[in-house]
Coordinates of C-alpha atoms and ligand atoms in Angstrom, one line a residue:
M1 CA -20.2 10.2 14.7
T2 CA -22.4 10.7 10.9
F3 CA -19.0 10.3 8.1
K4 CA -21.6 13.8 6.7
E5 CA -20.8 14.9 9.9
Y6 CA -16.7 14.4 9.8
F7 CA -16.8 15.4 5.6
E8 CA -18.8 18.5 5.9
N9 CA -16.5 21.1 7.3
N10 CA -13.1 18.6 5.9
P11 CA -11.7 20.9 3.1
V12 CA -9.2 18.3 2.4
A13 CA -11.2 15.2 2.7
K14 CA -13.5 17.1 -0.1
G15 CA -10.4 17.8 -1.8
L16 CA -10.1 14.1 -2.4
Q17 CA -13.6 13.1 -4.0
G18 CA -13.6 12.1 -7.5
R19 CA -9.7 11.5 -7.4
D20 CA -7.9 8.5 -8.4
L21 CA -5.1 6.5 -6.3
I22 CA -1.7 5.7 -9.2
Y23 CA 1.1 6.9 -7.4
M24 CA 1.7 7.2 -3.4
D25 CA 2.4 10.2 -3.8
D26 CA -0.3 11.8 -6.1
F27 CA -1.5 12.3 -2.5
S28 CA 0.2 15.1 -0.4
R29 CA 1.1 14.9 2.9
E30 CA -2.0 16.8 4.3
E31 CA -3.9 14.3 1.9
I32 CA -2.0 11.2 3.5
L33 CA -2.7 11.6 7.1
E34 CA -6.4 12.2 6.5
V35 CA -6.7 8.9 4.9
L36 CA -4.8 7.7 8.9
N37 CA -7.2 9.9 10.8
L38 CA -9.7 8.2 9.3
A39 CA -9.1 4.8 9.1
K40 CA -9.0 5.0 12.2
L41 CA -11.9 6.5 13.1
M42 CA -14.0 3.5 11.0
K43 CA -11.7 0.9 12.4
T44 CA -12.1 2.7 16.2
G45 CA -15.9 2.5 15.9
V46 CA -16.0 6.7 16.1
I47 CA -18.3 6.2 13.2
D48 CA -19.8 3.3 13.1
R49 CA -20.2 -0.3 11.2
C50 CA -24.1 1.1 10.9
E51 CA -23.1 4.7 10.3
Q52 CA -20.7 3.1 7.3
T53 CA -22.7 1.6 5.5
K54 CA -24.2 4.9 4.1
I55 CA -20.7 6.2 2.6
L56 CA -21.0 4.1 0.1
W57 CA -24.9 2.9 -0.7
G58 CA -25.5 1.2 -3.4
Q59 CA -22.3 1.2 -5.4
S60 CA -20.6 -1.3 -7.4
L61 CA -16.0 -2.2 -7.4
A62 CA -14.4 -3.6 -9.6
E63 CA -12.4 -5.2 -9.2
I64 CA -9.3 -6.0 -11.4
F65 CA -6.6 -9.2 -11.2
E66 CA -4.3 -9.6 -13.6
K67 CA -1.8 -11.1 -11.0
P68 CA -2.7 -13.5 -7.4
S69 CA -3.7 -11.3 -3.9
L70 CA -5.4 -13.1 -0.5
R71 CA -5.6 -9.6 1.2
T72 CA -5.8 -6.9 -1.2
R73 CA -8.7 -9.0 -2.8
T74 CA -10.2 -10.1 0.6
S75 CA -10.1 -6.8 2.7
F76 CA -11.5 -5.2 -1.0
E77 CA -14.2 -7.3 -1.0
T78 CA -14.9 -6.7 3.0
G79 CA -14.5 -3.3 2.5
I80 CA -17.0 -2.1 0.0
Y81 CA -20.0 -4.1 1.9
Q82 CA -18.7 -2.2 5.2
L83 CA -19.0 0.8 3.2
G84 CA -22.8 -0.3 1.8
G85 CA -21.8 -1.3 -2.0
H86 CA -21.0 -4.7 -3.8
G87 CA -17.7 -6.0 -4.6
M88 CA -16.6 -7.4 -8.0
Y89 CA -14.0 -10.2 -8.5
L90 CA -12.6 -9.9 -12.4
S91 CA -10.4 -12.5 -13.4
P92 CA -7.5 -12.6 -16.3
A93 CA -9.7 -15.2 -17.6
E94 CA -13.0 -13.0 -17.6
I95 CA -12.2 -9.9 -19.3
G96 CA -8.9 -10.0 -20.9
L97 CA -6.8 -6.8 -20.5
G98 CA -5.4 -6.0 -23.4
K99 CA -6.1 -8.9 -24.9
R100 CA -9.4 -9.7 -25.8
E101 CA -10.4 -5.9 -25.4
S102 CA -8.1 -2.8 -24.7
V103 CA -7.8 -0.4 -21.8
H104 CA -9.2 1.9 -23.8
D105 CA -12.5 0.7 -23.7
V106 CA -12.3 -1.8 -20.8
A107 CA -11.9 1.8 -19.1
N108 CA -15.0 3.2 -20.2
V109 CA -17.2 0.2 -19.9
L110 CA -16.2 0.1 -16.2
S111 CA -16.5 3.4 -15.7
R112 CA -20.0 3.7 -16.9
I113 CA -21.6 1.0 -14.7
T114 CA -19.4 0.7 -12.1
D115 CA -18.3 3.3 -9.5
I116 CA -14.5 2.8 -8.3
I117 CA -12.3 0.6 -10.2
M118 CA -9.3 -1.6 -8.6
A119 CA -6.7 -3.2 -10.6
R120 CA -3.6 -5.6 -9.3
V121 CA -1.8 -5.1 -13.2
F122 CA 1.8 -6.3 -14.1
S123 CA 2.2 -2.5 -15.5
N124 CA 1.8 0.5 -14.5
S125 CA 0.9 1.7 -18.2
T126 CA -2.5 -0.8 -17.4
V127 CA -3.9 1.4 -14.4
V128 CA -2.6 4.9 -15.7
G129 CA -4.3 3.8 -19.1
L130 CA -8.2 3.2 -16.9
A131 CA -7.2 6.3 -15.0
E132 CA -7.1 8.3 -18.0
N133 CA -9.9 6.7 -19.6
S134 CA -12.4 6.8 -16.9
D135 CA -14.1 9.5 -15.5
K136 CA -15.3 7.3 -12.4
P137 CA -11.9 7.1 -9.2
V138 CA -9.3 4.2 -10.5
I139 CA -7.2 2.4 -7.4
N140 CA -3.8 1.3 -7.9
A141 CA -4.0 -2.6 -5.8
L142 CA -0.5 -2.4 -7.1
C143 CA 1.7 -2.5 -10.0
D144 CA 5.5 -2.8 -11.1
M145 CA 6.5 0.6 -9.4
E146 CA 3.5 1.5 -7.0
H147 CA 2.1 -0.6 -4.0
P148 CA 0.1 2.8 -2.6
C149 CA -2.2 0.7 -0.9
Q150 CA 0.0 -1.9 0.9
V151 CA 2.0 1.2 2.8
L152 CA -1.0 3.7 3.6
A153 CA -2.0 0.6 5.8
D154 CA 1.6 -0.2 6.7
I155 CA 1.9 3.3 7.8
E156 CA -1.5 3.5 9.5
T157 CA 0.4 0.8 11.5
V158 CA 3.3 2.3 12.7
F159 CA 0.9 4.9 14.0
E160 CA -0.5 2.8 15.6
H161 CA 2.5 0.9 17.5
K162 CA 5.1 3.8 17.7
G163 CA 2.9 6.6 17.6
C164 CA 1.3 8.6 15.9
D165 CA 2.8 10.5 13.9
G166 CA 6.3 8.7 13.3
K167 CA 7.8 12.3 14.5
N168 CA 11.6 10.8 15.3
I169 CA 11.9 6.7 13.9
K170 CA 14.1 5.4 11.1
F171 CA 11.8 3.0 9.5
T172 CA 14.6 0.2 7.6
Y173 CA 13.6 -1.5 4.1
I174 CA 16.0 -4.8 3.5
G175 CA 15.5 -6.5 0.3
D176 CA 14.7 -5.9 -3.2
G177 CA 14.1 -2.4 -4.4
N178 CA 10.9 -2.8 -5.4
N179 CA 6.7 -1.4 -5.9
V180 CA 6.5 -1.7 -2.6
C181 CA 10.1 -0.4 -1.2
N182 CA 9.0 2.4 -4.2
S183 CA 5.6 3.9 -2.4
L184 CA 7.4 3.3 1.6
M185 CA 9.8 5.1 0.5
I186 CA 7.8 8.0 -1.1
I187 CA 4.7 8.2 2.4
C188 CA 7.6 7.7 4.6
S189 CA 9.8 10.9 3.6
K190 CA 6.2 12.9 3.4
L191 CA 5.8 12.2 5.9
G192 CA 9.1 13.1 7.8
I193 CA 9.9 9.3 9.1
N194 CA 14.1 8.8 8.3
F195 CA 14.4 6.0 5.4
A196 CA 16.7 3.3 5.1
C197 CA 17.3 1.6 2.1
G198 CA 19.6 -2.0 1.8
C199 CA 19.5 -4.0 -1.1
P200 CA 21.8 -5.8 -3.4
D201 CA 24.1 -3.8 -6.0
G202 CA 21.2 -4.5 -9.3
Y203 CA 18.3 -4.2 -6.9
L204 CA 18.3 -1.0 -5.6
P205 CA 15.5 0.8 -6.7
V206 CA 14.9 3.5 -9.4
E207 CA 16.7 6.6 -9.5
E208 CA 13.2 8.5 -10.0
Y209 CA 12.2 7.5 -7.1
V210 CA 15.2 7.4 -4.3
N211 CA 15.7 11.3 -6.9
K212 CA 12.1 11.9 -5.5
A213 CA 11.6 10.7 -2.0
S214 CA 15.3 12.5 -1.2
N215 CA 13.6 15.6 -1.7
Y216 CA 10.7 15.2 -0.1
A217 CA 12.8 14.0 3.0
S218 CA 15.2 16.9 2.4
L219 CA 12.5 19.0 3.2
G220 CA 11.1 17.7 6.2
G221 CA 14.7 17.6 7.8
V222 CA 15.1 13.5 8.1
D223 CA 17.5 11.1 6.6
M224 CA 16.9 9.2 3.3
I225 CA 18.9 6.6 3.0
V226 CA 19.9 3.5 0.3
T227 CA 22.9 1.9 0.5
T228 CA 24.4 -1.8 0.1
D229 CA 25.0 -2.3 3.9
P230 CA 22.2 -4.5 5.2
V231 CA 23.9 -3.3 8.8
K232 CA 23.8 0.1 7.9
A233 CA 20.5 -0.2 7.1
V234 CA 19.2 -2.0 9.6
V235 CA 21.9 0.4 12.8
G236 CA 19.4 2.4 15.2
A237 CA 16.1 1.2 13.5
D238 CA 12.6 0.8 14.8
I239 CA 11.1 -0.3 12.1
V240 CA 12.6 -3.5 10.6
Y241 CA 10.5 -4.1 6.2
T242 CA 11.0 -6.9 4.3
D243 CA 9.1 -8.0 1.1
V244 CA 9.6 -11.3 -0.9
W245 CA 13.5 -11.3 -3.1
A246 CA 11.5 -11.5 -6.6
S247 CA 7.9 -10.8 -7.1
M248 CA 4.8 -12.0 -8.7
G249 CA 6.1 -11.7 -12.2
Q250 CA 9.6 -12.4 -11.8
E251 CA 9.2 -16.0 -11.1
E252 CA 11.8 -17.1 -13.4
E253 CA 14.5 -14.8 -11.8
A254 CA 13.8 -16.8 -8.1
A255 CA 16.8 -19.1 -7.8
K256 CA 19.6 -16.5 -8.5
R257 CA 18.2 -14.1 -6.5
A258 CA 18.1 -16.2 -4.1
V259 CA 22.0 -16.6 -3.9
I260 CA 22.0 -12.9 -4.5
F261 CA 20.1 -11.8 -1.7
A262 CA 21.5 -15.0 0.4
D263 CA 22.7 -11.7 3.2
Y264 CA 20.0 -9.5 2.9
Q265 CA 17.9 -12.3 5.1
V266 CA 16.0 -10.7 8.4
N267 CA 17.4 -13.0 11.0
S268 CA 18.3 -12.3 14.4
K269 CA 21.3 -11.7 13.8
L270 CA 20.3 -8.7 11.5
M271 CA 17.7 -7.6 13.6
G272 CA 19.4 -7.4 17.1
Y273 CA 21.4 -4.6 15.0
A274 CA 18.0 -2.1 14.9
K275 CA 17.0 -0.9 18.3
S276 CA 15.6 -3.5 21.1
D277 CA 12.2 -2.6 20.8
A278 CA 12.0 -2.7 16.6
C279 CA 9.4 -4.3 15.1
F280 CA 9.1 -7.3 12.1
M281 CA 6.8 -5.7 8.9
H282 CA 6.1 -7.7 5.4
C283 CA 3.6 -6.2 3.7
L284 CA 2.6 -11.0 2.9
P285 CA 2.9 -12.7 1.6
A286 CA 6.0 -14.3 3.1
H287 CA 9.0 -16.7 1.8
R288 CA 9.3 -17.9 4.8
N289 CA 13.6 -19.0 6.1
S290 CA 14.0 -17.0 2.5
E291 CA 14.3 -12.8 3.5
V292 CA 12.6 -13.8 6.8
T293 CA 13.0 -17.0 9.1
D294 CA 10.5 -18.0 10.8
E295 CA 11.9 -16.7 14.5
V296 CA 11.5 -13.2 13.0
M297 CA 8.7 -13.3 11.5
D298 CA 6.4 -15.3 15.5
C299 CA 8.7 -12.6 16.8
A300 CA 6.7 -10.7 20.1
N301 CA 7.6 -6.9 17.5
S302 CA 6.4 -9.2 14.5
I303 CA 3.5 -6.7 14.0
V304 CA 2.9 -8.7 9.7
F305 CA -0.8 -9.7 10.7
D306 CA -1.9 -5.6 12.5
E307 CA -0.7 -5.0 9.3
A308 CA -2.2 -7.4 7.0
E309 CA -6.0 -6.2 8.8
N310 CA -5.4 -2.6 8.1
R311 CA -5.0 -3.5 4.9
L312 CA -9.0 -2.8 5.3
H313 CA -9.1 -0.7 7.5
A314 CA -6.9 1.7 5.5
Q315 CA -8.3 1.1 1.7
K316 CA -12.2 1.4 3.1
A317 CA -10.9 4.8 4.2
V318 CA -9.4 5.7 0.6
M319 CA -12.3 4.4 -1.3
A320 CA -15.4 6.0 1.5
L321 CA -12.8 9.5 0.3
L322 CA -13.1 9.4 -3.8
G323 CA -16.0 7.3 -4.4
N324 CA -17.9 9.2 -1.8
R325 CA -21.4 11.7 -3.2
Y326 CA -21.7 13.5 0.1
Ligands
CP1 N1 -0.3 -7.8 0.1 C1 -0.5 -8.3 -1.0 O1 -0.5 -7.6 -1.7 O2 -1.0 -9.1 0.2 P1 -1.7 -10.0 -1.5 O3 -0.8 -10.4 -3.1 O4 -1.6 -11.3 -1.1 O5 -2.9 -9.6 -2.0
NVA2 N1 6.9 -6.8 -4.1 C1 5.8 -8.6 -4.3 C2 5.2 -7.3 -3.5 C3 3.3 -8.9 -2.9 C4 2.4 -7.8 -2.2 C5 5.2 -8.0 -5.7 O1 5.1 -7.6 -6.9 O2 5.0 -9.5 -5.6

Protein backbone atom coordinates (compact mmCIF):
# COMPACT_ATOMS: atom_id res chain seq x y z
CA MET A 1 0.00 0.00 0.00
CA THR A 2 1.20 3.53 -0.69
CA PHE A 3 0.79 6.33 1.83
CA LYS A 4 -1.40 8.12 -0.73
CA GLU A 5 -3.77 5.12 -0.86
CA TYR A 6 -3.87 5.02 2.95
CA PHE A 7 -4.46 8.76 3.19
CA GLU A 8 -6.88 9.70 0.43
CA ASN A 9 -10.11 8.30 1.87
CA ASN A 10 -9.19 8.79 5.49
CA PRO A 11 -10.81 11.89 7.02
CA VAL A 12 -9.33 11.23 10.47
CA ALA A 13 -5.78 11.11 9.05
CA LYS A 14 -6.47 14.23 6.98
CA GLY A 15 -7.67 16.07 10.07
CA LEU A 16 -4.27 15.64 11.71
CA GLN A 17 -2.32 17.33 8.91
CA GLY A 18 -0.41 20.41 10.11
CA ARG A 19 -1.46 19.96 13.76
CA ASP A 20 0.68 20.11 16.92
CA LEU A 21 0.99 17.44 19.59
CA ILE A 22 1.56 19.22 22.90
CA TYR A 23 -0.88 17.45 25.21
CA MET A 24 -2.19 13.89 24.81
CA ASP A 25 -5.62 15.44 25.04
CA ASP A 26 -4.94 17.33 21.77
CA PHE A 27 -5.91 14.13 19.91
CA SER A 28 -9.37 12.61 20.01
CA ARG A 29 -9.89 8.90 20.66
CA GLU A 30 -10.26 8.35 16.87
CA GLU A 31 -7.08 10.32 16.15
CA ILE A 32 -5.09 8.33 18.72
CA LEU A 33 -6.34 5.09 17.18
CA GLU A 34 -5.38 6.41 13.72
CA VAL A 35 -1.81 7.11 14.88
CA LEU A 36 -1.63 3.55 16.23
CA ASN A 37 -3.13 2.17 13.02
CA LEU A 38 -0.56 3.94 10.82
CA ALA A 39 2.27 2.92 13.18
CA LYS A 40 1.22 -0.71 12.69
CA LEU A 41 0.90 -0.35 8.90
CA MET A 42 4.47 0.95 8.73
CA LYS A 43 5.93 -1.39 11.36
CA THR A 44 4.50 -4.48 9.67
CA GLY A 45 5.47 -3.31 6.18
CA VAL A 46 1.93 -2.93 4.78
CA ILE A 47 3.28 0.47 3.75
CA ASP A 48 6.75 -0.77 2.86
CA ARG A 49 10.05 0.90 3.68
CA CYS A 50 10.50 2.20 0.14
CA GLU A 51 7.02 3.81 0.15
CA GLN A 52 7.70 5.24 3.60
CA THR A 53 10.65 7.27 2.30
CA LYS A 54 8.23 9.27 0.13
CA ILE A 55 6.02 10.44 3.00
CA LEU A 56 8.27 13.27 4.27
CA TRP A 57 10.76 13.27 1.41
CA GLY A 58 13.16 16.21 1.68
CA GLN A 59 11.67 17.53 4.93
CA SER A 60 13.71 18.48 7.96
CA LEU A 61 13.00 17.95 11.63
CA ALA A 62 14.40 20.39 14.22
CA GLU A 63 15.13 18.45 17.41
CA ILE A 64 15.36 20.79 20.39
CA PHE A 65 16.76 19.18 23.54
CA GLU A 66 17.02 20.97 26.90
CA LYS A 67 17.48 17.58 28.63
CA PRO A 68 19.35 14.33 27.90
CA SER A 69 17.85 11.50 25.85
CA LEU A 70 18.61 8.11 24.35
CA ARG A 71 15.27 6.80 23.04
CA THR A 72 13.68 10.09 22.01
CA ARG A 73 16.63 11.34 20.01
CA THR A 74 17.45 8.06 18.29
CA SER A 75 13.81 7.24 17.49
CA PHE A 76 12.98 10.69 16.10
CA GLU A 77 16.21 10.89 14.12
CA THR A 78 15.89 7.37 12.72
CA GLY A 79 12.18 7.91 12.12
CA ILE A 80 12.52 11.11 10.06
CA TYR A 81 15.27 9.45 8.01
CA GLN A 82 13.06 6.43 7.30
CA LEU A 83 10.31 8.82 6.17
CA GLY A 84 12.67 10.42 3.66
CA GLY A 85 13.65 13.45 5.69
CA HIS A 86 16.52 14.68 7.83
CA GLY A 87 16.84 15.31 11.58
CA MET A 88 18.88 18.08 13.18
CA TYR A 89 19.89 17.76 16.83
CA LEU A 90 19.94 21.12 18.59
CA SER A 91 21.61 20.90 21.99
CA PRO A 92 20.90 23.31 24.86
CA ALA A 93 24.35 24.84 24.41
CA GLU A 94 23.75 25.46 20.71
CA ILE A 95 20.52 27.44 20.66
CA GLY A 96 20.16 28.63 24.26
CA LEU A 97 16.36 28.53 24.07
CA GLY A 98 14.97 31.48 26.07
CA LYS A 99 18.48 32.66 27.01
CA ARG A 100 20.55 33.31 23.89
CA GLU A 101 17.33 33.87 21.97
CA SER A 102 13.64 34.09 22.92
CA VAL A 103 11.26 31.18 22.37
CA HIS A 104 9.28 33.47 20.06
CA ASP A 105 12.29 34.16 17.83
CA VAL A 106 13.55 30.55 17.82
CA ALA A 107 10.09 29.32 16.78
CA ASN A 108 9.80 31.89 14.02
CA VAL A 109 13.24 31.09 12.61
CA LEU A 110 12.80 27.31 12.79
CA SER A 111 9.38 27.45 11.18
CA ARG A 112 10.87 29.36 8.22
CA ILE A 113 13.70 26.86 7.72
CA THR A 114 12.53 23.46 8.96
CA ASP A 115 9.31 21.48 8.45
CA ILE A 116 8.57 19.91 11.87
CA ILE A 117 9.79 20.99 15.31
CA MET A 118 10.25 18.48 18.11
CA ALA A 119 11.11 19.76 21.58
CA ARG A 120 12.15 18.21 24.89
CA VAL A 121 11.98 21.01 27.43
CA PHE A 122 11.81 21.72 31.15
CA SER A 123 8.68 23.83 31.14
CA ASN A 124 5.41 23.14 29.36
CA SER A 125 5.19 26.89 28.62
CA THR A 126 8.27 26.59 26.37
CA VAL A 127 6.74 23.98 24.08
CA VAL A 128 3.44 25.90 24.11
CA GLY A 129 5.38 29.05 23.15
CA LEU A 130 7.07 27.21 20.30
CA ALA A 131 3.70 26.03 18.99
CA GLU A 132 2.12 29.47 19.30
CA ASN A 133 4.90 31.06 17.29
CA SER A 134 5.41 28.42 14.63
CA ASP A 135 3.27 27.63 11.62
CA LYS A 136 4.89 24.20 11.36
CA PRO A 137 3.83 21.21 13.50
CA VAL A 138 5.37 21.18 16.99
CA ILE A 139 5.71 17.87 18.86
CA ASN A 140 6.19 17.70 22.63
CA ALA A 141 8.96 15.19 23.28
CA LEU A 142 8.62 15.57 27.08
CA CYS A 143 8.06 18.53 29.35
CA ASP A 144 7.29 18.84 33.05
CA MET A 145 3.61 18.04 32.45
CA GLU A 146 3.47 15.40 29.71
CA HIS A 147 5.24 12.86 27.53
CA PRO A 148 2.63 12.13 24.82
CA CYS A 149 5.01 10.40 22.36
CA GLN A 150 5.98 7.93 25.07
CA VAL A 151 2.43 6.90 25.85
CA LEU A 152 1.46 6.44 22.19
CA ALA A 153 4.31 3.92 21.97
CA ASP A 154 3.20 2.41 25.28
CA ILE A 155 -0.35 1.78 24.09
CA GLU A 156 0.93 0.41 20.78
CA THR A 157 2.88 -2.08 22.91
CA VAL A 158 -0.13 -2.89 25.09
CA PHE A 159 -2.25 -3.61 22.01
CA GLU A 160 0.47 -5.91 20.64
CA HIS A 161 0.63 -7.91 23.87
CA LYS A 162 -2.91 -7.76 25.21
CA GLY A 163 -5.15 -7.53 22.14
CA CYS A 164 -5.78 -4.78 19.70
CA ASP A 165 -8.31 -2.66 21.53
CA GLY A 166 -7.14 -2.93 25.12
CA LYS A 167 -10.73 -3.66 26.21
CA ASN A 168 -11.28 -5.18 29.64
CA ILE A 169 -7.72 -4.70 30.76
CA LYS A 170 -6.43 -2.95 33.86
CA PHE A 171 -3.41 -0.69 33.41
CA THR A 172 -1.63 0.21 36.64
CA TYR A 173 0.92 2.97 37.12
CA ILE A 174 3.03 2.87 40.29
CA GLY A 175 5.36 5.59 41.58
CA ASP A 176 5.58 9.31 40.96
CA GLY A 177 2.48 11.08 39.60
CA ASN A 178 4.62 12.78 36.96
CA ASN A 179 4.61 13.78 33.27
CA VAL A 180 4.43 10.15 32.03
CA CYS A 181 1.64 9.36 34.50
CA ASN A 182 -0.38 12.39 33.32
CA SER A 183 -0.18 11.37 29.67
CA LEU A 184 -0.94 7.73 30.52
CA MET A 185 -4.07 8.69 32.48
CA ILE A 186 -5.38 10.66 29.52
CA ILE A 187 -4.63 8.08 26.82
CA CYS A 188 -5.97 5.12 28.84
CA SER A 189 -9.17 6.87 29.91
CA LYS A 190 -9.80 8.13 26.36
CA LEU A 191 -9.34 4.64 24.91
CA GLY A 192 -11.55 2.90 27.48
CA ILE A 193 -8.75 1.17 29.38
CA ASN A 194 -9.26 0.73 33.13
CA PHE A 195 -6.55 2.74 34.89
CA ALA A 196 -5.19 2.65 38.43
CA CYS A 197 -2.51 4.83 39.83
CA GLY A 198 -0.65 4.12 43.10
CA CYS A 199 1.52 7.00 44.33
CA PRO A 200 2.70 8.20 47.75
CA ASP A 201 0.84 11.00 49.46
CA GLY A 202 2.18 14.29 48.10
CA TYR A 203 3.21 12.68 44.80
CA LEU A 204 -0.20 11.91 43.35
CA PRO A 205 -0.90 13.26 39.87
CA VAL A 206 -2.29 16.81 39.71
CA GLU A 207 -6.02 17.26 40.16
CA GLU A 208 -6.54 18.79 36.70
CA TYR A 209 -5.36 15.56 35.03
CA VAL A 210 -7.15 13.26 37.47
CA ASN A 211 -10.44 15.12 36.90
CA LYS A 212 -10.09 15.12 33.13
CA ALA A 213 -9.19 11.42 33.03
CA SER A 214 -11.99 10.53 35.46
CA ASN A 215 -14.49 12.25 33.15
CA TYR A 216 -13.23 10.32 30.13
CA ALA A 217 -13.29 7.09 32.12
CA SER A 218 -16.89 7.55 33.21
CA LEU A 219 -17.93 8.44 29.65
CA GLY A 220 -16.27 5.22 28.47
CA GLY A 221 -17.65 3.14 31.34
CA VAL A 222 -14.23 2.18 32.73
CA ASP A 223 -12.59 2.54 36.13
CA MET A 224 -10.12 5.20 37.13
CA ILE A 225 -8.58 4.67 40.56
CA VAL A 226 -6.09 7.01 42.22
CA THR A 227 -4.76 5.68 45.52
CA THR A 228 -1.81 5.84 47.88
CA ASP A 229 -2.03 2.05 48.33
CA PRO A 230 0.29 0.30 45.84
CA VAL A 231 -1.30 -3.12 46.47
CA LYS A 232 -4.82 -1.82 45.80
CA ALA A 233 -3.56 -0.27 42.57
CA VAL A 234 -1.84 -3.46 41.38
CA VAL A 235 -4.50 -6.06 42.31
CA GLY A 236 -5.74 -7.77 39.14
CA ALA A 237 -3.62 -5.61 36.81
CA ASP A 238 -2.77 -6.72 33.27
CA ILE A 239 -0.03 -4.11 32.98
CA VAL A 240 2.18 -2.76 35.77
CA TYR A 241 4.10 0.36 34.75
CA THR A 242 6.59 2.48 36.62
CA ASP A 243 8.97 5.37 36.00
CA VAL A 244 11.89 6.92 37.87
CA TRP A 245 11.12 8.39 41.29
CA ALA A 246 13.05 11.59 40.51
CA SER A 247 12.61 12.92 36.98
CA MET A 248 15.18 14.89 35.02
CA GLY A 249 15.66 18.18 36.84
CA GLN A 250 14.70 16.68 40.23
CA GLU A 251 18.03 14.94 40.84
CA GLU A 252 18.69 16.82 44.09
CA GLU A 253 15.50 15.26 45.55
CA ALA A 254 16.58 11.70 44.69
CA ALA A 255 17.77 10.70 48.19
CA LYS A 256 14.64 12.07 49.91
CA ARG A 257 12.38 10.43 47.33
CA ALA A 258 14.15 7.05 47.67
CA VAL A 259 12.88 6.89 51.26
CA ILE A 260 9.36 8.14 50.48
CA PHE A 261 8.91 5.78 47.50
CA ALA A 262 10.46 2.63 49.04
CA ASP A 263 7.08 0.85 49.38
CA TYR A 264 6.30 1.61 45.74
CA GLN A 265 9.17 -0.44 44.31
CA VAL A 266 7.91 -2.81 41.61
CA ASN A 267 9.34 -6.12 42.78
CA SER A 268 8.19 -9.74 42.56
CA LYS A 269 6.09 -9.38 45.71
CA LEU A 270 4.14 -6.41 44.31
CA MET A 271 3.85 -8.09 40.85
CA GLY A 272 2.35 -11.06 42.71
CA TYR A 273 -0.86 -9.04 43.23
CA ALA A 274 -1.27 -8.52 39.48
CA LYS A 275 -2.65 -11.16 37.07
CA SER A 276 -0.27 -14.09 36.56
CA ASP A 277 0.34 -13.04 32.95
CA ALA A 278 0.70 -9.33 33.76
CA CYS A 279 3.31 -7.47 31.75
CA PHE A 280 5.82 -5.04 33.21
CA MET A 281 6.45 -1.71 31.47
CA HIS A 282 8.81 1.23 32.06
CA CYS A 283 9.42 4.22 29.79
CA LEU A 284 13.17 3.93 30.58
CA PRO A 285 15.78 4.91 31.57
CA ALA A 286 15.27 2.68 34.63
CA HIS A 287 17.12 2.98 37.90
CA ARG A 288 17.48 -0.72 38.48
CA ASN A 289 16.79 -1.85 42.04
CA SER A 290 15.23 1.51 42.92
CA GLU A 291 11.79 1.80 41.31
CA VAL A 292 12.06 -1.70 39.81
CA THR A 293 14.13 -4.75 40.70
CA ASP A 294 16.39 -6.53 38.21
CA GLU A 295 14.18 -9.57 38.66
CA VAL A 296 11.10 -7.75 37.31
CA MET A 297 12.98 -5.76 34.64
CA ASP A 298 14.45 -8.96 33.24
CA CYS A 299 11.48 -11.31 33.70
CA ALA A 300 9.78 -13.04 30.76
CA ASN A 301 6.78 -10.68 31.00
CA SER A 302 8.86 -7.52 30.91
CA ILE A 303 8.11 -5.73 27.63
CA VAL A 304 10.27 -2.67 28.21
CA PHE A 305 12.36 -3.11 25.06
CA ASP A 306 9.30 -3.66 22.81
CA GLU A 307 8.06 -0.42 24.33
CA ALA A 308 11.35 1.36 23.58
CA GLU A 309 11.31 0.09 19.97
CA ASN A 310 7.76 1.29 19.51
CA ARG A 311 8.87 4.87 20.12
CA LEU A 312 10.22 4.65 16.58
CA HIS A 313 7.01 3.35 15.02
CA ALA A 314 4.58 5.56 16.96
CA GLN A 315 6.59 8.73 16.31
CA LYS A 316 6.97 7.92 12.62
CA ALA A 317 3.18 7.78 12.48
CA VAL A 318 2.89 11.10 14.33
CA MET A 319 5.41 12.82 12.05
CA ALA A 320 3.83 11.32 8.92
CA LEU A 321 0.33 12.44 9.91
CA LEU A 322 1.23 15.95 11.10
CA GLY A 323 3.90 16.66 8.51
CA ASN A 324 2.74 15.13 5.21
CA ARG A 325 1.63 17.36 2.33
CA TYR A 326 -0.55 14.90 0.43
N1 LIG B 1 11.67 7.26 27.55
C1 LIG B 1 12.39 8.29 27.07
O1 LIG B 1 11.87 9.33 26.68
O2 LIG B 1 13.73 8.02 27.01
P1 LIG B 1 14.87 9.10 26.76
O3 LIG B 1 14.84 10.05 27.91
O4 LIG B 1 16.14 8.32 26.68
O5 LIG B 1 14.59 9.82 25.48
N1 LIG C 1 9.59 11.16 34.18
C1 LIG C 1 10.84 11.00 33.49
C2 LIG C 1 10.64 10.39 32.14
C3 LIG C 1 11.90 10.12 31.38
C4 LIG C 1 11.65 9.57 30.02
C5 LIG C 1 11.53 12.35 33.38
O1 LIG C 1 10.83 13.35 33.13
O2 LIG C 1 12.74 12.42 33.57
